[in-house]
Short mmCIF file of C-alpha atoms in Angstrom, two decimals:
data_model
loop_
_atom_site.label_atom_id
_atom_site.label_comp_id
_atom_site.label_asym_id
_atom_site.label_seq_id
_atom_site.Cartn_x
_atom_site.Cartn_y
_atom_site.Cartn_z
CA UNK V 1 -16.74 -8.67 -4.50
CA UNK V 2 -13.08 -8.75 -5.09
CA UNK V 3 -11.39 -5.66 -3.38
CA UNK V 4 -11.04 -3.40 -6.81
CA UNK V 5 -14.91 -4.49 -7.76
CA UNK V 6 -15.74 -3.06 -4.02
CA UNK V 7 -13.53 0.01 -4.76
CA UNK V 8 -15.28 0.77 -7.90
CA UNK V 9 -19.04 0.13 -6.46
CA UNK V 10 -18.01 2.38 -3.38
CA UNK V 11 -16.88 5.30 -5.66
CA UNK V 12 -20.51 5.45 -7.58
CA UNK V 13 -21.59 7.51 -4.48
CA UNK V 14 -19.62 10.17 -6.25
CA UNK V 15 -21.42 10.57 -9.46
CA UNK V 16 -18.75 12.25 -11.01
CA UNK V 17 -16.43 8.78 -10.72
CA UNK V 18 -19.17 5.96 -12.16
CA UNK V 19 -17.45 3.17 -13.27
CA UNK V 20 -19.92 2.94 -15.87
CA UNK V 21 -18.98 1.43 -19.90
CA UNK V 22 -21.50 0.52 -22.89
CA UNK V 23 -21.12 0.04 -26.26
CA UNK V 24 -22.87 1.34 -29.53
CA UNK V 25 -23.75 -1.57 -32.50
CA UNK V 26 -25.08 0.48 -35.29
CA UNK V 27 -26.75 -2.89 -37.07
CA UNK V 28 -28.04 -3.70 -40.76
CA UNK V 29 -31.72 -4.27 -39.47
CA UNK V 30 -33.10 -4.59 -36.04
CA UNK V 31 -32.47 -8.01 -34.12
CA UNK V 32 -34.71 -10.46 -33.45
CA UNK V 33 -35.86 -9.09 -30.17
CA UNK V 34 -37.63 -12.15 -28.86
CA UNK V 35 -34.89 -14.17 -29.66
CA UNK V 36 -32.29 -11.59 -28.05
CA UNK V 37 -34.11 -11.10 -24.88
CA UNK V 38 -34.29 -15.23 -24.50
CA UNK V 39 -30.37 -15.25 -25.16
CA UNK V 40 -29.42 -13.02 -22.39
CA UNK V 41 -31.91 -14.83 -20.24
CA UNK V 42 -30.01 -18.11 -21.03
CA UNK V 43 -26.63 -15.94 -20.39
CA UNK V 44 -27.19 -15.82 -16.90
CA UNK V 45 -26.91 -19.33 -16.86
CA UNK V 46 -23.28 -18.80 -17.96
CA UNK V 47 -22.23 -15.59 -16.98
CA UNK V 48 -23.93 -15.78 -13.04
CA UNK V 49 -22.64 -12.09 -12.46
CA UNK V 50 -25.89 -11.31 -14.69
CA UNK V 51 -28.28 -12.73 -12.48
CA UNK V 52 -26.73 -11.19 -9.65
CA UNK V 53 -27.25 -8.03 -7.25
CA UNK V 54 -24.59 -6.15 -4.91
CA UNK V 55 -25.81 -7.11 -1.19
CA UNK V 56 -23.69 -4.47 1.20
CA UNK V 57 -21.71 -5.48 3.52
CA UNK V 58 -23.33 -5.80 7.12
CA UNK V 59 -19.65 -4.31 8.38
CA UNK V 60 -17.63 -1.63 6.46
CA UNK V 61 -14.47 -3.59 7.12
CA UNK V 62 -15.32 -6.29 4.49
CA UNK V 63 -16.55 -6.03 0.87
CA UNK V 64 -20.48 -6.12 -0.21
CA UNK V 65 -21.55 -9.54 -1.78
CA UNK V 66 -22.58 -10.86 -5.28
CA UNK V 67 -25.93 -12.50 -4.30
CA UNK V 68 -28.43 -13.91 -6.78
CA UNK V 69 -31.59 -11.41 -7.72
CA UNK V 70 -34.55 -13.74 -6.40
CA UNK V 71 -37.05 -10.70 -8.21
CA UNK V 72 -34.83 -11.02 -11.57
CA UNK V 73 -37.03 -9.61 -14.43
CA UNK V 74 -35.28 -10.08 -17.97
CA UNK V 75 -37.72 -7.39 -19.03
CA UNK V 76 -36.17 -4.90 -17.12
CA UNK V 77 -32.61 -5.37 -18.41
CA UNK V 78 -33.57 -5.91 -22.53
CA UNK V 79 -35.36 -3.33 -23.94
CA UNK V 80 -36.58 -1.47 -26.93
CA UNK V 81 -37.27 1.82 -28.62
CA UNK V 82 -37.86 3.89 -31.19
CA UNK V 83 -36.68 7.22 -31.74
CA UNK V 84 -38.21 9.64 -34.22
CA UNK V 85 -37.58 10.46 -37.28
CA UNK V 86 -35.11 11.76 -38.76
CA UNK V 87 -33.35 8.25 -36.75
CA UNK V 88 -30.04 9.68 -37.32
CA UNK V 89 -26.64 8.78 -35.88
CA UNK V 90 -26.72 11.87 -33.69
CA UNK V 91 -29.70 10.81 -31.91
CA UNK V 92 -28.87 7.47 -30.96
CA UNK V 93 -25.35 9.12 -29.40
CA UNK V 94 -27.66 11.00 -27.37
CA UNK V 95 -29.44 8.60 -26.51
CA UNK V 96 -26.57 6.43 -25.48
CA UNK V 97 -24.78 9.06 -23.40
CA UNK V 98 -28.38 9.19 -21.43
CA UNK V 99 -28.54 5.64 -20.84
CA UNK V 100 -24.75 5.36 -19.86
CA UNK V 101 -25.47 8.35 -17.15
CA UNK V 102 -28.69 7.46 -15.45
CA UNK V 103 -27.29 5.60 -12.84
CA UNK V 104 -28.39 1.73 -12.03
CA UNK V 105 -30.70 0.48 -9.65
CA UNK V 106 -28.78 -0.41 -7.41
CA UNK V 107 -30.95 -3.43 -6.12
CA UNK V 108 -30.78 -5.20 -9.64
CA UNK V 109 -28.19 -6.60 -11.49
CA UNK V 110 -26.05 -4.46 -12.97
CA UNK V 111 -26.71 -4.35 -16.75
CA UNK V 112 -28.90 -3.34 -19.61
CA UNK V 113 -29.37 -3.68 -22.89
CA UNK V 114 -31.74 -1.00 -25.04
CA UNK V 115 -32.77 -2.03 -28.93
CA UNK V 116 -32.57 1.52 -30.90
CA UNK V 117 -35.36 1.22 -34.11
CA UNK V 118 -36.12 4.02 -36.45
CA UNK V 119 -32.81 4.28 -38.26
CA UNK V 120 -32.78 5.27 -41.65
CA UNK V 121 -32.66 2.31 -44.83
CA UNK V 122 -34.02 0.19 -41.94
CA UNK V 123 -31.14 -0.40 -39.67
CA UNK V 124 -31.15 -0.37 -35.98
CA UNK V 125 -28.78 0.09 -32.95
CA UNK V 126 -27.87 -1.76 -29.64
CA UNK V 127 -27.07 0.21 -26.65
CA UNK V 128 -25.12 -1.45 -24.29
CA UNK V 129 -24.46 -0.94 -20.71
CA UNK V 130 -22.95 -2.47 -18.43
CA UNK V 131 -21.05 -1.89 -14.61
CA UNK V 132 -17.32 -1.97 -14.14
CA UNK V 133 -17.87 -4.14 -11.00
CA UNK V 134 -19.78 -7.09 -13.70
CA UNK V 135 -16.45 -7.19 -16.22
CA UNK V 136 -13.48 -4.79 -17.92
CA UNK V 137 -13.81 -4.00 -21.31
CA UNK V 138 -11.81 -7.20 -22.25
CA UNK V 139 -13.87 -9.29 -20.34
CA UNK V 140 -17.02 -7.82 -21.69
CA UNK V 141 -15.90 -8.77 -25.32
CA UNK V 142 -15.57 -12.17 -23.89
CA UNK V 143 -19.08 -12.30 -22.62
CA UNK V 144 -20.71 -10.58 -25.40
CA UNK V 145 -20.05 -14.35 -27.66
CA UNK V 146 -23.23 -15.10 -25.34
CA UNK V 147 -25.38 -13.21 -27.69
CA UNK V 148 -23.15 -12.67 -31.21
CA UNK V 149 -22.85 -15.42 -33.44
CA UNK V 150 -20.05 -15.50 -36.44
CA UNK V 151 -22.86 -16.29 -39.45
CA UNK V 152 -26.72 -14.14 -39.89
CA UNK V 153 -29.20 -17.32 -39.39
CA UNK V 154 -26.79 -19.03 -36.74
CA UNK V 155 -28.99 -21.60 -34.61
CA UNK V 156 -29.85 -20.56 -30.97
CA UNK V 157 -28.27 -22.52 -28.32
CA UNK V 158 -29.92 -25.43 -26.84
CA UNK V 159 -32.87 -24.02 -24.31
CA UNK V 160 -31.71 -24.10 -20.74
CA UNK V 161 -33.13 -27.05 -18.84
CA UNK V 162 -33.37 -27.57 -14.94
CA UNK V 163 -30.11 -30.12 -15.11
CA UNK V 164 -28.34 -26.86 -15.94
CA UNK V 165 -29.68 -24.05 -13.74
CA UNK V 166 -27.39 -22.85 -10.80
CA UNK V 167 -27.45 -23.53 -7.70
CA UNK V 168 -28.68 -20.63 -5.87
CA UNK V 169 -26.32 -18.92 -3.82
CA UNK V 170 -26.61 -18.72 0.09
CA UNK V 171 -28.47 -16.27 1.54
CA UNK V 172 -25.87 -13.18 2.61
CA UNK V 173 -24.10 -13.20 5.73
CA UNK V 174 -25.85 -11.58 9.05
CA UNK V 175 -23.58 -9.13 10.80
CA UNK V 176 -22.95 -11.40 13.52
CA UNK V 177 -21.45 -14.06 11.00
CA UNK V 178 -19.52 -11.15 9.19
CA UNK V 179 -17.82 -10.55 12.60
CA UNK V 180 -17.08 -13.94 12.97
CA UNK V 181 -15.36 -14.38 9.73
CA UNK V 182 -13.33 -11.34 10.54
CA UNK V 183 -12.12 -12.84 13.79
CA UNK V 184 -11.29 -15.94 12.37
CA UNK V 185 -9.22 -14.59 9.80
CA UNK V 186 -11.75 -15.92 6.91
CA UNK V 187 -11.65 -13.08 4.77
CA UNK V 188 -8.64 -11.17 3.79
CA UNK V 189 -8.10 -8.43 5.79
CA UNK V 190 -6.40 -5.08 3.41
CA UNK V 191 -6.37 -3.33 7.16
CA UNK V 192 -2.75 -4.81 7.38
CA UNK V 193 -1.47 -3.65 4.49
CA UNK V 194 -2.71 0.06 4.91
CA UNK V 195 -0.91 -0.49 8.21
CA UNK V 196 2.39 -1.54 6.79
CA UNK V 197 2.18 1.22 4.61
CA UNK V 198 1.32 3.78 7.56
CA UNK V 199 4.27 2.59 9.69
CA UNK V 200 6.78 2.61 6.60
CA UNK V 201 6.02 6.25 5.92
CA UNK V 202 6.11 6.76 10.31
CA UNK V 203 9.81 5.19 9.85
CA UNK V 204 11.17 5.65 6.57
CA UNK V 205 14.38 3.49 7.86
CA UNK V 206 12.39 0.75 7.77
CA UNK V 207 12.13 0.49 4.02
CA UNK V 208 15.12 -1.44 3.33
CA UNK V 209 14.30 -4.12 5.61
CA UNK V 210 10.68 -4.26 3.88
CA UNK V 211 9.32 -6.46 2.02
CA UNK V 212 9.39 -6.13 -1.86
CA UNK V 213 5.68 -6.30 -2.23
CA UNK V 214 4.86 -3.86 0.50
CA UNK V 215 7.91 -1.66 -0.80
CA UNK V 216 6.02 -1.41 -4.30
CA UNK V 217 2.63 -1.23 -2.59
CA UNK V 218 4.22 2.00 -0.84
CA UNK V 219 5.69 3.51 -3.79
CA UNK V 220 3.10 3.05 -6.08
CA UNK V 221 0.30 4.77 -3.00
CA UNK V 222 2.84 7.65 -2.41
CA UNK V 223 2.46 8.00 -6.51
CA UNK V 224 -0.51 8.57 -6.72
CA UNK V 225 -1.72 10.19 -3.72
CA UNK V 226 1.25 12.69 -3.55
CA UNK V 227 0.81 13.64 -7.38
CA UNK V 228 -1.64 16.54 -6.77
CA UNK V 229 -0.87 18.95 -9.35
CA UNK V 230 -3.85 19.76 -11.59
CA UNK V 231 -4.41 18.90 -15.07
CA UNK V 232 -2.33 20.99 -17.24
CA UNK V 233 -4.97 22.08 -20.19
CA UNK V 234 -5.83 25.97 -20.22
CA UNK V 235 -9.33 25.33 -21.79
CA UNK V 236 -10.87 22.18 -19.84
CA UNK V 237 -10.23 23.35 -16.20
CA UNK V 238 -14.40 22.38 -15.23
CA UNK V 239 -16.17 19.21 -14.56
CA UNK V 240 -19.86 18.77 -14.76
CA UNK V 241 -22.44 16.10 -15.22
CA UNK V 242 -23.13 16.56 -19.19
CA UNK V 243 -22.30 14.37 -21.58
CA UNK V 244 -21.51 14.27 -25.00
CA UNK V 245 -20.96 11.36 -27.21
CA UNK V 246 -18.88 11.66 -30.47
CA UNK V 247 -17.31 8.45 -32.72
CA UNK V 248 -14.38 8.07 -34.95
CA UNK V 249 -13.25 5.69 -36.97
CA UNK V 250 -9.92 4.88 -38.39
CA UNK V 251 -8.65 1.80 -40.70
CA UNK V 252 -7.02 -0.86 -38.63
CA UNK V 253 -4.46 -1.85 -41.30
CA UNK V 254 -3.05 1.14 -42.16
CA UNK V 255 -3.04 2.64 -38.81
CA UNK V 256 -1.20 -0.56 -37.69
CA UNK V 257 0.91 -0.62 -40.65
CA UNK V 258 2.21 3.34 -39.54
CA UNK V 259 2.71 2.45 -35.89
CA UNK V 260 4.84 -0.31 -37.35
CA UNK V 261 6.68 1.96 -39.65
CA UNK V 262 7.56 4.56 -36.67
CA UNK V 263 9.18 1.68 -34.69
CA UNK V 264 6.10 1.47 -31.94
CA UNK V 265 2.99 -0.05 -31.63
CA UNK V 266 -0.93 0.25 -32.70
CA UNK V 267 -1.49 1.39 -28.90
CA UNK V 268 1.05 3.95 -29.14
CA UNK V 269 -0.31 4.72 -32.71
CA UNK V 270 -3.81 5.82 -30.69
CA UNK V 271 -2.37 7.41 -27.78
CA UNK V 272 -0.53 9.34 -30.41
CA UNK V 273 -3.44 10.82 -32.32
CA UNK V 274 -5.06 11.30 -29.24
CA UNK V 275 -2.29 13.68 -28.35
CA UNK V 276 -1.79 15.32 -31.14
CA UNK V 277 -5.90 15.98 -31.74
CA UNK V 278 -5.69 17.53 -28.00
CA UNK V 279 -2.91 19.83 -28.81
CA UNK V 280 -4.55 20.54 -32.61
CA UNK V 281 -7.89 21.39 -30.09
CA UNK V 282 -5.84 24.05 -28.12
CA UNK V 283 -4.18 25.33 -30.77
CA UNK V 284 -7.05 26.28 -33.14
CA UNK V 285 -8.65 27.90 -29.92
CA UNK V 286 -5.78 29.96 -29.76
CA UNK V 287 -4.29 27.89 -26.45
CA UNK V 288 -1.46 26.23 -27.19
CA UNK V 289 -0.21 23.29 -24.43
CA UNK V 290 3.70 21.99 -24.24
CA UNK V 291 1.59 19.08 -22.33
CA UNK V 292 -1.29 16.89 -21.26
CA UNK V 293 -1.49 14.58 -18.38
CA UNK V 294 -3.30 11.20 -19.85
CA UNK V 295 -3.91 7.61 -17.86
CA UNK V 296 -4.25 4.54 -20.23
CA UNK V 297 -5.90 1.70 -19.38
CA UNK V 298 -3.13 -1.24 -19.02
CA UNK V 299 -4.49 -4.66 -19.28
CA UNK V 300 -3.29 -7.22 -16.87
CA UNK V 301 -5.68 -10.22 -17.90
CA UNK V 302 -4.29 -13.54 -17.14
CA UNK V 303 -5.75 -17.51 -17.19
CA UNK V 304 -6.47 -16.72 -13.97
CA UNK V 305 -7.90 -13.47 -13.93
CA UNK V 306 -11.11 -12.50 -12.48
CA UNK V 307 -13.57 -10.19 -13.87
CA UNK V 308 -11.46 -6.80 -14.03
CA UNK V 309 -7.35 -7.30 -14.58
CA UNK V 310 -6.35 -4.09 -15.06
CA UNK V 311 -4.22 -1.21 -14.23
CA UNK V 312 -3.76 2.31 -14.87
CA UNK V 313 -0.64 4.17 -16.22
CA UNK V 314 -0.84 8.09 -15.73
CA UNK V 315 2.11 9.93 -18.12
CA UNK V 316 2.57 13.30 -19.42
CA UNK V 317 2.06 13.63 -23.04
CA UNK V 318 4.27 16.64 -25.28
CA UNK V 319 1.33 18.24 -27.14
CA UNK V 320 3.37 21.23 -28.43
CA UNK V 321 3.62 22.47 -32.17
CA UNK V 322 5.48 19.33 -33.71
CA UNK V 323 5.40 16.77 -36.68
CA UNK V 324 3.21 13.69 -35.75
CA UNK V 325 6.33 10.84 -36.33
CA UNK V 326 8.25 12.77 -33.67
CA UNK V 327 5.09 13.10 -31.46
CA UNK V 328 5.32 9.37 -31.40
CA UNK V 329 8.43 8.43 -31.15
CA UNK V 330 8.67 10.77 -28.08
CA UNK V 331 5.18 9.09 -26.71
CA UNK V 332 6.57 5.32 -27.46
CA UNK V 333 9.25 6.06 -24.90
CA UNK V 334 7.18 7.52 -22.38
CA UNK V 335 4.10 5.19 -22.92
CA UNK V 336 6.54 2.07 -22.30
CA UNK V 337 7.78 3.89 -18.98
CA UNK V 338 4.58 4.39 -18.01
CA UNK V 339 3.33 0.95 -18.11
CA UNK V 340 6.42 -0.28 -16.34
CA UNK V 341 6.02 1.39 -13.40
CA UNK V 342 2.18 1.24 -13.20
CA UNK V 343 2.36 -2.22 -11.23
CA UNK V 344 3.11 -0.60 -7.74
CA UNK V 345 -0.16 1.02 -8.12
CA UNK V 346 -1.90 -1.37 -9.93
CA UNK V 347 -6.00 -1.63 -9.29
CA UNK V 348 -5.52 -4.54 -7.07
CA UNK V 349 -3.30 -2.70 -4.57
CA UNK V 350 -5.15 0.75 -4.39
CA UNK V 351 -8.21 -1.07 -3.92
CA UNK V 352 -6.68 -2.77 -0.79
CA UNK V 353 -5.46 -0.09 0.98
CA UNK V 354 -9.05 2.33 0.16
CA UNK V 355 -10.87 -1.04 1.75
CA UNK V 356 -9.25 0.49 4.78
CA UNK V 357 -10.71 3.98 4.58
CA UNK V 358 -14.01 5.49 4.84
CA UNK V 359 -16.67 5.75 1.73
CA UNK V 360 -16.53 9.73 2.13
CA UNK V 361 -12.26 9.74 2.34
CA UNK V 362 -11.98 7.32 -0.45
CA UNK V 363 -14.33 9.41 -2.88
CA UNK V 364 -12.62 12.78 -1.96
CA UNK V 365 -9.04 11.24 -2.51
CA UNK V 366 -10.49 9.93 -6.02
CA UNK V 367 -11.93 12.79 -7.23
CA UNK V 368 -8.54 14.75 -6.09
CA UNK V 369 -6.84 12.56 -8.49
CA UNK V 370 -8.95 12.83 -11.67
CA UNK V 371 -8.22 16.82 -11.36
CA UNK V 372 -4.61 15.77 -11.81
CA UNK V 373 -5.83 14.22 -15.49
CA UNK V 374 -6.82 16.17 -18.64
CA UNK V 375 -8.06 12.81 -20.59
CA UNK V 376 -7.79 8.88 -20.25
CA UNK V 377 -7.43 6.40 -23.17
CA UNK V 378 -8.23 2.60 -23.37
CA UNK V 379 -7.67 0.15 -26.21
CA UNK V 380 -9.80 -3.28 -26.16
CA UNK V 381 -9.37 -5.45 -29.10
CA UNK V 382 -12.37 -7.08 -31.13
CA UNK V 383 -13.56 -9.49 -33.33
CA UNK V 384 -11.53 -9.53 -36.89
CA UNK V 385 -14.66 -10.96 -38.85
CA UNK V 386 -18.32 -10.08 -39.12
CA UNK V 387 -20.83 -10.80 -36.38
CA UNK V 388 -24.37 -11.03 -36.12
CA UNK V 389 -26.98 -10.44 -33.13
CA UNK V 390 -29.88 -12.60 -33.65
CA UNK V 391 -29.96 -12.21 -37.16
CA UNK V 392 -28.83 -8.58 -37.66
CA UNK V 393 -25.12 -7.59 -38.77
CA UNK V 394 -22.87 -5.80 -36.69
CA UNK V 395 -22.27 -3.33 -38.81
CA UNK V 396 -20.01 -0.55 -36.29
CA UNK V 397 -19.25 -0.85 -32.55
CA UNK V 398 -18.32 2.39 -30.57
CA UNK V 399 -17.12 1.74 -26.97
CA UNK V 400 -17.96 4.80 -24.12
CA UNK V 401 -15.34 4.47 -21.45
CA UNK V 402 -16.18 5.23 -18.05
CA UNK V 403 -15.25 9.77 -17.75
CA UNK V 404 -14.24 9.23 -14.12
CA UNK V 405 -13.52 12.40 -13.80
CA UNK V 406 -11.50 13.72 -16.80
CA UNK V 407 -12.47 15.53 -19.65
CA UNK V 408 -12.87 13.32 -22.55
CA UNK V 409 -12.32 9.26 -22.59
CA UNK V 410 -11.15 7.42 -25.90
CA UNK V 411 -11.99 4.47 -26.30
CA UNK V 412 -10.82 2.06 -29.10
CA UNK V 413 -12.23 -1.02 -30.25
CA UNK V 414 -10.78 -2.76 -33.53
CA UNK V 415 -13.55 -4.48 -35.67
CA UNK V 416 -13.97 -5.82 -38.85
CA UNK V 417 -10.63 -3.50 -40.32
CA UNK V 418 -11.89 -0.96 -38.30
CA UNK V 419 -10.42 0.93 -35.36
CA UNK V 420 -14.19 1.77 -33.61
CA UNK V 421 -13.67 4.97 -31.10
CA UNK V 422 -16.01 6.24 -28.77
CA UNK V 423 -15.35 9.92 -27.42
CA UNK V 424 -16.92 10.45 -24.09
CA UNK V 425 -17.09 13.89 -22.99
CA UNK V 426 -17.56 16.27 -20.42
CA UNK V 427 -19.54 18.85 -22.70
CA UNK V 428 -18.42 21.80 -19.86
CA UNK V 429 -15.31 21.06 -19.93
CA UNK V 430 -14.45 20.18 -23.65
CA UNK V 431 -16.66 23.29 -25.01
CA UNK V 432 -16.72 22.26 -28.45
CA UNK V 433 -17.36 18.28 -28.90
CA UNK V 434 -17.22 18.23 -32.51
CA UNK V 435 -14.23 19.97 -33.07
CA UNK V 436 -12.42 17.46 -31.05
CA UNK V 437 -13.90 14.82 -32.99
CA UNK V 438 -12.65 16.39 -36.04
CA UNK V 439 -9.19 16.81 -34.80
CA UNK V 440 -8.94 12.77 -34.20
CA UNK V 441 -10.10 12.28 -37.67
CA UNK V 442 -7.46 14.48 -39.02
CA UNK V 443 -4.73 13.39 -36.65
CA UNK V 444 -5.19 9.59 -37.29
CA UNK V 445 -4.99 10.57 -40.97
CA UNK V 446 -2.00 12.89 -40.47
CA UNK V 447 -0.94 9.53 -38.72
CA UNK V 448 -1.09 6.86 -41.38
CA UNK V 449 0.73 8.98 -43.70
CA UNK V 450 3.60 9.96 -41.76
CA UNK V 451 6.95 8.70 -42.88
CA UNK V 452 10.29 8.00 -40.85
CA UNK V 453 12.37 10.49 -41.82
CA UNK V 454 16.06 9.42 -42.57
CA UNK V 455 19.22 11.01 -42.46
CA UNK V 456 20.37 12.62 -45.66
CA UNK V 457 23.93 11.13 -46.95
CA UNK V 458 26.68 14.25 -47.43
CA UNK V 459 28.22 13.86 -50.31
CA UNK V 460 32.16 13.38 -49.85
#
């Protein structure tokens, strides 16, 4: 495992911080289910990470292993059920949310996919769920062309022979062999930068002379870890283990067409309504909020990338009493400072220095830092045409972002002319799910038809 896939497998131990994501395909009919569970199987083939288990690390100083599942049963990864009548939308959400929270075992691979029959007018659902450690959200959209084709009666893909299996991988390291590596200076070893960064903060007169990496590796640590304030909301001050799934769904064009209007962006288009429904929330419950501490998810996906390229950028949000085209002006500006200055504490180097620290210290410090957020946003971008799973259109696709913590994550994903948001919540802290649900809808539409407002000429 990479150092930020480590980071994110160690923090499971807290159940509170699962790095857990899945997606909900509401579908025309139900797939072919033969044919789907022989696509993933081929998948593996393609995408090794789903053939593989997490093998821990024989010594704490290096990261667990990606080894290949020699008991891998397809059967328990693609499933399918039924749930009762009346099949509705609100079932399958709850459904979903249970899924996404049962945690994964961890000596199998790290995905699952459950076929949802018993809609009504004969349509079906796809619950999808997958581990942070496998892919990011962009990445998973990547993968999921394993398994969606771009017309209904689309040809499988050739049958996997034994020319094209794998290789298997080796067998994981013993201890001894760990050890060795270590020695040797095999593996990377992240213990040297958490020591650069303990003897900059020992002699703070040493910074100039430092490195420009390690100065940004210290700035962005001392960020984060010294940023202890609590979230600011008055209303969701608990965290629990419930869940509550809501969706909402917006039109792409005219959403995009707005942002463009107001001088910003569709990104700062959805952190905007997600704003404005979270101050709309307080304010209808009689308790109003100047502001709200928000992270959004910053991709940093290059040709080179790995499985997760991303980073985080935390901002305050104003989420007073004011009209929604000032609202995002003011969040365009703070949104683009925010991303700027999340490199210095990007995934990457966090990851690194926690590598350092024990299971127990790394969990604490995490948790510590998801009290400081009231609700995290990420935007992943789709496909712009229809898609089919093994004969069955894709018909909506809600994303549930990992809660990690915070009280509600949005989570966008554009489809088909449609922006596609999943609302994952923390039903103790966010008391009333569907009113927030009904704020987005109204703020996105408050959204679209907000005009800039110009300057009126005096006459001479």
């Amino acid at each position: 495992m990479s150092d930020a896939e480590s980071l994110m497998w160690r923090l499971d131990k807290d159940p509170h911080l699962s790095s857990t994501f899945g997606t909900v395909s509401i579908l025309d009919r139900p797939p072919d289910f033969d044919r789907l569970r022989a696509r993933m199987e081929r998948a593996i083939h393609d995408v090794p990470r789903l053939g593989w288990r997490v093998h821990p690390a024989p010594v704490t100083l290096s990261a667990p292993l990606w080894v290949d599942d020699p008991d891998f049963d397809i059967d328990q990864h693609v499933r399918r059920v039924a749930v009762p009548p009346p099949g509705d939308l609100r079932q399958v959400l709850d459904l979903a949310s249970l899924i996404v929270l049962d945690p994964f075992d961890r000596s199998r691979p790290l995905w699952q996919f459950v076929v949802v029959e018993g809609l009504p007018d004969g349509r079906a659902a796809l619950v999808q769920k997958m581990h942070h450690t496998i892919t990011d959200g962009e990445g998973g959209v990547q993968m999921s062309l394993q398994y969606l084709d771009f017309e209904r009666d689309a040809p499988d893909p050739p049958a996997i022979t034994a020319a094209l299996d794998a290789a298997p991988s080796p067998p994981p390291p013993t201890t001894v062999e760990t050890l060795r590596d270590l020695l040797l200076g095999g593996i990377r070893l992240p213990i040297g930068i958490a020591r650069q960064v303990h003897e900059l903060l020992a002699d703070p007169a040493a910074i100039p002379a430092a490195s420009a990496a390690t100065f940004d590796t210290v700035r962005g640590v001392l960020a984060q870890l010294t940023d202890v304030e609590r979230a600011r909301s008055p209303l969701w001050t608990q965290r629990s283990l419930r869940r509550r799934m809501e969706v909402v769904r917006a039109p792409f064009r005219e959403t995009k067409d707005a942002a463009t209007r107001l001088g910003g962006t569709l990104n700062t288009a959805f952190l905007t309504a997600a704003a404005d429904a979270a101050a709309r929330y307080h304010a209808e419950l009689d308790a109003p909020v100047d502001e709200l501490r928000a992270t959004m998810a910053v991709s940093t996906r290059t040709a080179a990338s790995g499985a997760n390229a991303w980073s985080l950028a935390r901002m305050m949000v104003p989420t007073g009493e004011m009209p929604i085209a000032d609202r995002f002006r003011a969040i365009h500006e703070i949104a683009e400072a925010a991303r700027s200055d999340s490199g210095g504490a990007s995934l990457d180097t966090l990851a690194a220095v926690a590598t350092a620290l024990p299971t127990s210290v790394v969990t604490r410090l995490a948790r510590q830092q998801a009290q400081t957020v009231d609700f995290a946003t990420s935007n992943v971008r789709g496909a712009p045409m229809p898609m089919y799973i093994t004969g069955a259109q894709l018909l909506e696709n809600y994303p549930l972002g990992p809660l990690a913590g915070v009280a509600f994550n949005l989570t966008l994903l554009s489809y088909l002319g449609s922006l596609d948001m999943g609302v994952n919540i923390d039903a103790v802290a966010v008391a009333e799910p569907e009113r927030l649900a009904r704020a987005l809808e109204r703020s996105f539409k408050d959204l679209t038809g907000a005009r800039v407002r110009r300057a009126r000429r005096r006459a001479p």
